[in-house]
Short mmCIF file of C-alpha atoms in Angstrom, two decimals:
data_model
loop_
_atom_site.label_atom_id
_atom_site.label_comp_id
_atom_site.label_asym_id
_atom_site.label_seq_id
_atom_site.Cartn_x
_atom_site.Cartn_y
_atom_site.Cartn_z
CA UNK A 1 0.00 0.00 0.00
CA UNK A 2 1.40 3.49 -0.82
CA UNK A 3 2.24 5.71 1.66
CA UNK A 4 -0.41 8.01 0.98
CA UNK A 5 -2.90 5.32 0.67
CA UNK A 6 -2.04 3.77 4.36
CA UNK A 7 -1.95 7.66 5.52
CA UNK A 8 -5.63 7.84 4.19
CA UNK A 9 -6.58 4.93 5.75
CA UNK A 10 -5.43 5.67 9.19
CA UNK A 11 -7.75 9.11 8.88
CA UNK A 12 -10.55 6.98 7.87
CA UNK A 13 -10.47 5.05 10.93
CA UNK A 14 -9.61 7.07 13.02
CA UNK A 15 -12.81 8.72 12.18
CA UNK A 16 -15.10 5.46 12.62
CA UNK A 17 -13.09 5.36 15.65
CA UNK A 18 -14.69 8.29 17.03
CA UNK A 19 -18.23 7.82 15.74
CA UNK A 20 -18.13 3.92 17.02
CA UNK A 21 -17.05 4.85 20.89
CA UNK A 22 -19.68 7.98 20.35
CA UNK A 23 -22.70 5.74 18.29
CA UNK A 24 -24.51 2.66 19.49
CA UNK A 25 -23.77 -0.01 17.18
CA UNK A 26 -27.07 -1.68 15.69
CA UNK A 27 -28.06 -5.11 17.26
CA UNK A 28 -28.66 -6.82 13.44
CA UNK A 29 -24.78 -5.85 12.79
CA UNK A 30 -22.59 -9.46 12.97
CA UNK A 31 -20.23 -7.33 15.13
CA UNK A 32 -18.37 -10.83 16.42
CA UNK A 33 -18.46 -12.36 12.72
CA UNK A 34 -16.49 -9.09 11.80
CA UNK A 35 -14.28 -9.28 14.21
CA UNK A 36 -13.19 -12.63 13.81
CA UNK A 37 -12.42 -12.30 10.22
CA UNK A 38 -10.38 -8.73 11.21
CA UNK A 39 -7.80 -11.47 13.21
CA UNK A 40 -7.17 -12.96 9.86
CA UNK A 41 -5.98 -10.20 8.22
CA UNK A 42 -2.04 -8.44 8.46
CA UNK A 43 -3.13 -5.00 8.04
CA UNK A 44 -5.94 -4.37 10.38
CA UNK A 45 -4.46 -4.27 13.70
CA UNK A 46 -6.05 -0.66 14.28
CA UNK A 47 -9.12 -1.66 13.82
CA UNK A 48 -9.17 -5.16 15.60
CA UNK A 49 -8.01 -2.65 18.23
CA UNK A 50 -10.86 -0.26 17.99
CA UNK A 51 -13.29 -3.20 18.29
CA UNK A 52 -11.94 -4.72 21.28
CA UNK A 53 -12.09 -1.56 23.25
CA UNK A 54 -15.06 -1.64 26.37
CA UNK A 55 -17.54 0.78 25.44
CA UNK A 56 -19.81 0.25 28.24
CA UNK A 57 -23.00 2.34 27.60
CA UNK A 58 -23.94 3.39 24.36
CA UNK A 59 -25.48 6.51 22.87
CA UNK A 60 -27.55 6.87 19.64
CA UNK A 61 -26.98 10.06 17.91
CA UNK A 62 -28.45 12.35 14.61
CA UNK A 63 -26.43 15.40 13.83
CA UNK A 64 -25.81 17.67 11.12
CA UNK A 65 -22.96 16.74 8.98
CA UNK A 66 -22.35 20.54 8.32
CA UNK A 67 -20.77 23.23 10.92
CA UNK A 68 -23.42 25.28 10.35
CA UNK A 69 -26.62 24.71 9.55
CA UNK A 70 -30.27 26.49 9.53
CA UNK A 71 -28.42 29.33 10.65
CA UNK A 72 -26.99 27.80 14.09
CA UNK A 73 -23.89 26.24 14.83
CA UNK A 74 -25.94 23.42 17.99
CA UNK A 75 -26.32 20.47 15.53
CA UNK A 76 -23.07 19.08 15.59
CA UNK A 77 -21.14 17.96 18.36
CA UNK A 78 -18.08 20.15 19.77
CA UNK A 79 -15.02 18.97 21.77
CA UNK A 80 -15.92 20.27 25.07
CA UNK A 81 -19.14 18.42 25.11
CA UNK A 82 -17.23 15.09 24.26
CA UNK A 83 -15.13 16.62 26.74
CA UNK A 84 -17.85 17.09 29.71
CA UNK A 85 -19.32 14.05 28.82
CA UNK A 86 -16.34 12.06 29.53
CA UNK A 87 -15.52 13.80 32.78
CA UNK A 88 -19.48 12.83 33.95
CA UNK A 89 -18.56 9.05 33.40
CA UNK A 90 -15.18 9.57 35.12
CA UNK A 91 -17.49 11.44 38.51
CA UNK A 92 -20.71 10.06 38.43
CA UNK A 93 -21.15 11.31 42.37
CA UNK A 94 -21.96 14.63 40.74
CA UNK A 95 -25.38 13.76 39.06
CA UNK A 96 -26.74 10.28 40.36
CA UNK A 97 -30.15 11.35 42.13
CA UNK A 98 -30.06 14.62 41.20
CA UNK A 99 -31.65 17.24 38.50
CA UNK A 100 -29.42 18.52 36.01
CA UNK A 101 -30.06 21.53 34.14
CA UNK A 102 -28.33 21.69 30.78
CA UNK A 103 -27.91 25.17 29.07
CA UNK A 104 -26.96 25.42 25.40
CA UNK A 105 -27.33 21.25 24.95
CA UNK A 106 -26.95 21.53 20.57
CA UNK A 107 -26.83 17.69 19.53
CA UNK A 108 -27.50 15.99 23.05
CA UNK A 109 -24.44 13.90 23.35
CA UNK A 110 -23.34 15.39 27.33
CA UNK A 111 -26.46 14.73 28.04
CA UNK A 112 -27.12 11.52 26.87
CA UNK A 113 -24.09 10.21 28.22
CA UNK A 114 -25.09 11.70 31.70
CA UNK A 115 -28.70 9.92 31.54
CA UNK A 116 -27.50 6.78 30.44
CA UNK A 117 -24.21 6.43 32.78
CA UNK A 118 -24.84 8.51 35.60
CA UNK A 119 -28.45 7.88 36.68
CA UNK A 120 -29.74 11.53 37.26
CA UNK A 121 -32.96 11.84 38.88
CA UNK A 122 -34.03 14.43 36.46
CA UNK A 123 -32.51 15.75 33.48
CA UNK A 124 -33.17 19.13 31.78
CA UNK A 125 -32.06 19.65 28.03
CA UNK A 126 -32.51 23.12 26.65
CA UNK A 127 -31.35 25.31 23.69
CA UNK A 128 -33.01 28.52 21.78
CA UNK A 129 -33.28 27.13 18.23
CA UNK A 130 -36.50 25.43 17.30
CA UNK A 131 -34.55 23.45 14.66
CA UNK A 132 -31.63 21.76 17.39
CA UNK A 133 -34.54 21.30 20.00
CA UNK A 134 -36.60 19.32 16.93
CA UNK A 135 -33.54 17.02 16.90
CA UNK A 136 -33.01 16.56 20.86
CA UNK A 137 -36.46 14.93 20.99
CA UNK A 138 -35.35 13.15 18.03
CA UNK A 139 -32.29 12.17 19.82
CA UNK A 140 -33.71 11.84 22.84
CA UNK A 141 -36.61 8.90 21.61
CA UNK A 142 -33.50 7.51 20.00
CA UNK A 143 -31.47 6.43 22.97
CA UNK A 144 -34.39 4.85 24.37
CA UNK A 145 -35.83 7.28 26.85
CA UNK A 146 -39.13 9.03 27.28
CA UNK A 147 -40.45 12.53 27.65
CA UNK A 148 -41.42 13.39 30.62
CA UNK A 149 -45.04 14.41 29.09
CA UNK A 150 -44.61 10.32 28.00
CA UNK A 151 -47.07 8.17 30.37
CA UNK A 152 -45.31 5.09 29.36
CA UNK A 153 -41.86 6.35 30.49
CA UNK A 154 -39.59 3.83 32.33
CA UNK A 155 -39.39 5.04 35.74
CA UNK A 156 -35.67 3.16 35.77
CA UNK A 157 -34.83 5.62 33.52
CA UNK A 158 -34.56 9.79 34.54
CA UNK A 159 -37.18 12.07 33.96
CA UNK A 160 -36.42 13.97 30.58
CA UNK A 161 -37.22 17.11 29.94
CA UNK A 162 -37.06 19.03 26.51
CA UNK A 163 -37.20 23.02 27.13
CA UNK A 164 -36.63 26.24 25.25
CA UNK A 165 -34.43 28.67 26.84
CA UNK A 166 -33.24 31.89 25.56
CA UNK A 167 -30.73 33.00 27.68
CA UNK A 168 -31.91 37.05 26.99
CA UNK A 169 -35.14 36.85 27.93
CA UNK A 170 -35.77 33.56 30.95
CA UNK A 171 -37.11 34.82 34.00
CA UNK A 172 -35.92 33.59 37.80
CA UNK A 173 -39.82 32.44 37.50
CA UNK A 174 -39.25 30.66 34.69
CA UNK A 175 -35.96 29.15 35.84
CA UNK A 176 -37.23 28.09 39.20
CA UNK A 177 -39.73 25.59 37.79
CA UNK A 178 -36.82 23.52 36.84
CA UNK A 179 -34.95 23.56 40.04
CA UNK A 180 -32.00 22.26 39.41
CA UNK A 181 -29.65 20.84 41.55
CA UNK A 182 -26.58 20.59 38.83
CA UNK A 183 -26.15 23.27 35.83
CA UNK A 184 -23.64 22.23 32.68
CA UNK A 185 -22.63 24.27 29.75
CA UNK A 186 -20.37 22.78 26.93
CA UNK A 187 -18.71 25.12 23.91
CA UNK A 188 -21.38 27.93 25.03
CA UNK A 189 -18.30 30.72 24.95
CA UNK A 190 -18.08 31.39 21.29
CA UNK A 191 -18.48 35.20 21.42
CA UNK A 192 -18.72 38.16 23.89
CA UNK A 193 -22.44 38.53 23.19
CA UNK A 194 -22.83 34.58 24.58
CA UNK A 195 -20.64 35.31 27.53
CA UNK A 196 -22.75 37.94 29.00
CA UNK A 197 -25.64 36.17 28.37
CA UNK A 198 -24.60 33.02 29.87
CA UNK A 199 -23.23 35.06 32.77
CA UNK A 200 -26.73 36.72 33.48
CA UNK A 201 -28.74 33.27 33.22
CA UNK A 202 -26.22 31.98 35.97
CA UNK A 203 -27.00 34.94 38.42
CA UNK A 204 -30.71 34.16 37.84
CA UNK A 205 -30.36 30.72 38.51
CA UNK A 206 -28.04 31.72 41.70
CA UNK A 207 -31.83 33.75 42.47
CA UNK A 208 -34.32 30.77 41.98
CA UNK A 209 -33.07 28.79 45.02
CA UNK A 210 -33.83 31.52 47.23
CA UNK A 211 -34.06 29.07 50.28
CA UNK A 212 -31.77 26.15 49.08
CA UNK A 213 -28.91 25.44 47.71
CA UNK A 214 -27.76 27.13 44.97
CA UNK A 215 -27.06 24.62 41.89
CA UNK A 216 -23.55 23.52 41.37
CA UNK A 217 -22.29 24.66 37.77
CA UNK A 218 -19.95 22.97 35.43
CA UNK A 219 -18.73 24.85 32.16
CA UNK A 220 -16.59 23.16 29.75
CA UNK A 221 -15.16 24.81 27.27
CA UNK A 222 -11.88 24.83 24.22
CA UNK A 223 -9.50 27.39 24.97
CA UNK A 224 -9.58 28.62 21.15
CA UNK A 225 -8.82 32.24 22.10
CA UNK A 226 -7.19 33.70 25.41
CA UNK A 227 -8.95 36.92 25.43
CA UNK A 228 -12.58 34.57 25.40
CA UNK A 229 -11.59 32.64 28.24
CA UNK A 230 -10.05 35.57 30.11
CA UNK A 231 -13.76 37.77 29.36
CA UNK A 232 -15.25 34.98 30.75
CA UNK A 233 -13.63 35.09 34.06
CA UNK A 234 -14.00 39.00 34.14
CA UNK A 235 -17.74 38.61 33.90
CA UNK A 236 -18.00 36.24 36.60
CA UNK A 237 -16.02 38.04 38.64
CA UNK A 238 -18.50 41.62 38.18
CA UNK A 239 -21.35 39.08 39.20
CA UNK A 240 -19.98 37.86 42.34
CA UNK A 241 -19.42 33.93 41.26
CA UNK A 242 -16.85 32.31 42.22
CA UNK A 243 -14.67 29.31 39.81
CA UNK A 244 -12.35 26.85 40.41
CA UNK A 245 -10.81 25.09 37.90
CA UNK A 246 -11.29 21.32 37.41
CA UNK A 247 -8.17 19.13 37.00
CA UNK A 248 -7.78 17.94 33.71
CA UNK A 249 -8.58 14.38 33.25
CA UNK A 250 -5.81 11.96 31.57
CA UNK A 251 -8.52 9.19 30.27
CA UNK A 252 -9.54 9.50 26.49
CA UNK A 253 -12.36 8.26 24.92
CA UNK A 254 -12.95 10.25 22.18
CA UNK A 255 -9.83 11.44 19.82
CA UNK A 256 -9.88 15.08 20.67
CA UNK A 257 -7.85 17.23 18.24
CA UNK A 258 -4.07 17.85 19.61
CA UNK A 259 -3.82 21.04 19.70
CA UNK A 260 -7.12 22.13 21.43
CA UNK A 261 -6.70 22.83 24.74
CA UNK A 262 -10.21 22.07 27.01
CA UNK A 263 -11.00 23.27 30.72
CA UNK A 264 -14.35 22.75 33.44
CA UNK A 265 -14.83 25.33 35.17
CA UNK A 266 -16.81 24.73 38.66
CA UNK A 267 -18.63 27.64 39.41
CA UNK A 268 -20.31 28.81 42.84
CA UNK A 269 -23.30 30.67 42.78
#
């Protein structure tokens, strides 16, 4: 095989790599059959090796193949989700029996991963786009789990919740019929307008709870640009919440790209 051939290849899987850890493989497919004949042969060892990794739970997903699309950029999925979602699996303590509030979900995948591996008593996905909140129900009855309007619902399962949220104009009344107990953001930080916005939603959240608790927060986000990261912090700090940053996590299950760097934030309302 040419050396730009076996380059190619190694691309290509990679790239089934990270939709197979991030996709539930269909039941019908002879996934052991396939493997077996992959032993056979010299030149698949990455492969074989992809195949024999433990994926544990598994999460169904439809997403735009485009960056942007209908005008919005929430139907794909971004690093710092895959990110999050990851970090959830690795610190399950921080959602099992609780209600998590998700602001800004796009394609569903934190989420998914959170309701299927972390047993949440409640979870809460939300976005501003009519179009990316079409496809979280989509992606929602997809991975097996009901609406909480849905009188057949498992009641193994958490209660799900579709809601639309615009960050600009939610109320504290609004906001307090959710009460949540945990708040996540992933790859919400894309612009100063967003920032502020995000910022203001937090302090109204901080509000809701005026006799409990206020919800922990967890915002995950790539450092693409200093001065978006370091506006973010500013804004916090007018508003009177406190951060911490989360220690970076070593395990990888999804092939992030190298030179993106990723940080959670753990806010305090």
């Amino acid at each position: 095989m040419a050396p730009e051939e076996d380059a190619g290849t190694e691309l290509l899987l990679q790239s089934f790599e990270r939709r197979f850890l991030a996709a539930r493989a269909l039941r019908s497919f002879p996934w052991q059959s396939l493997e077996a004949k992959l032993r056979d042969s010299s030149d698949s060892e990455l492969l074989r090796d992809i195949l024999q990794k433990p994926s544990g739970g598994s999460v169904t997903l439809s997403e735009s193949t485009a960056i942007i699309s209908h005008g919005t950029t929430g139907l794909v999925t971004w690093d710092a989700a895959l990110y999050l979602a990851e970090w959830a699996i690795e610190n399950p303590a921080a959602f099992t029996d609780r209600t998590v509030l998700e602001l800004g979900s796009g394609a569903g995948l934190t989420g998914l991963a959170i309701c299927k591996m972390c047993r949440p008593r409640a979870y809460i996905f939300s976005d501003c786009h009519s179009r990316v909140l079409e496809q979280l129900r989509g992606n929602v009855l997809l991975n097996g789990l009901s609406l909480e309007a849905d009188i057949t619902a498992n009641l193994d399962s958490p209660r799900v919740t579709v809601a639309q949220l615009d960050w600009n104009v939610t109320t504290v009344r609004q906001l307090s019929a959710f009460q949540p107990d945990v708040v996540i953001a992933a790859d919400v930080l894309y612009c100063p307008e967003a920032i502020v916005s995000l910022v203001g939603v937090l302090q109204r959240l901080a509000a809701c709870r005026e006799h409990q608790r206020a919800p922990e927060v967890y915002v995950a986000f790539t450092i693409r640009n200093p001065e978006t990261c370091q506006l973010f912090t500013t804004e916090l700090g007018r508003a009177g919440i406190r951060w911490e940053a989360e220690p970076r996590h070593d395990q990888k299950l999804f092939p992030y790209e190298e030179h993106l760097e990723m940080a959670i934030l753990n806010l305090t309302l």
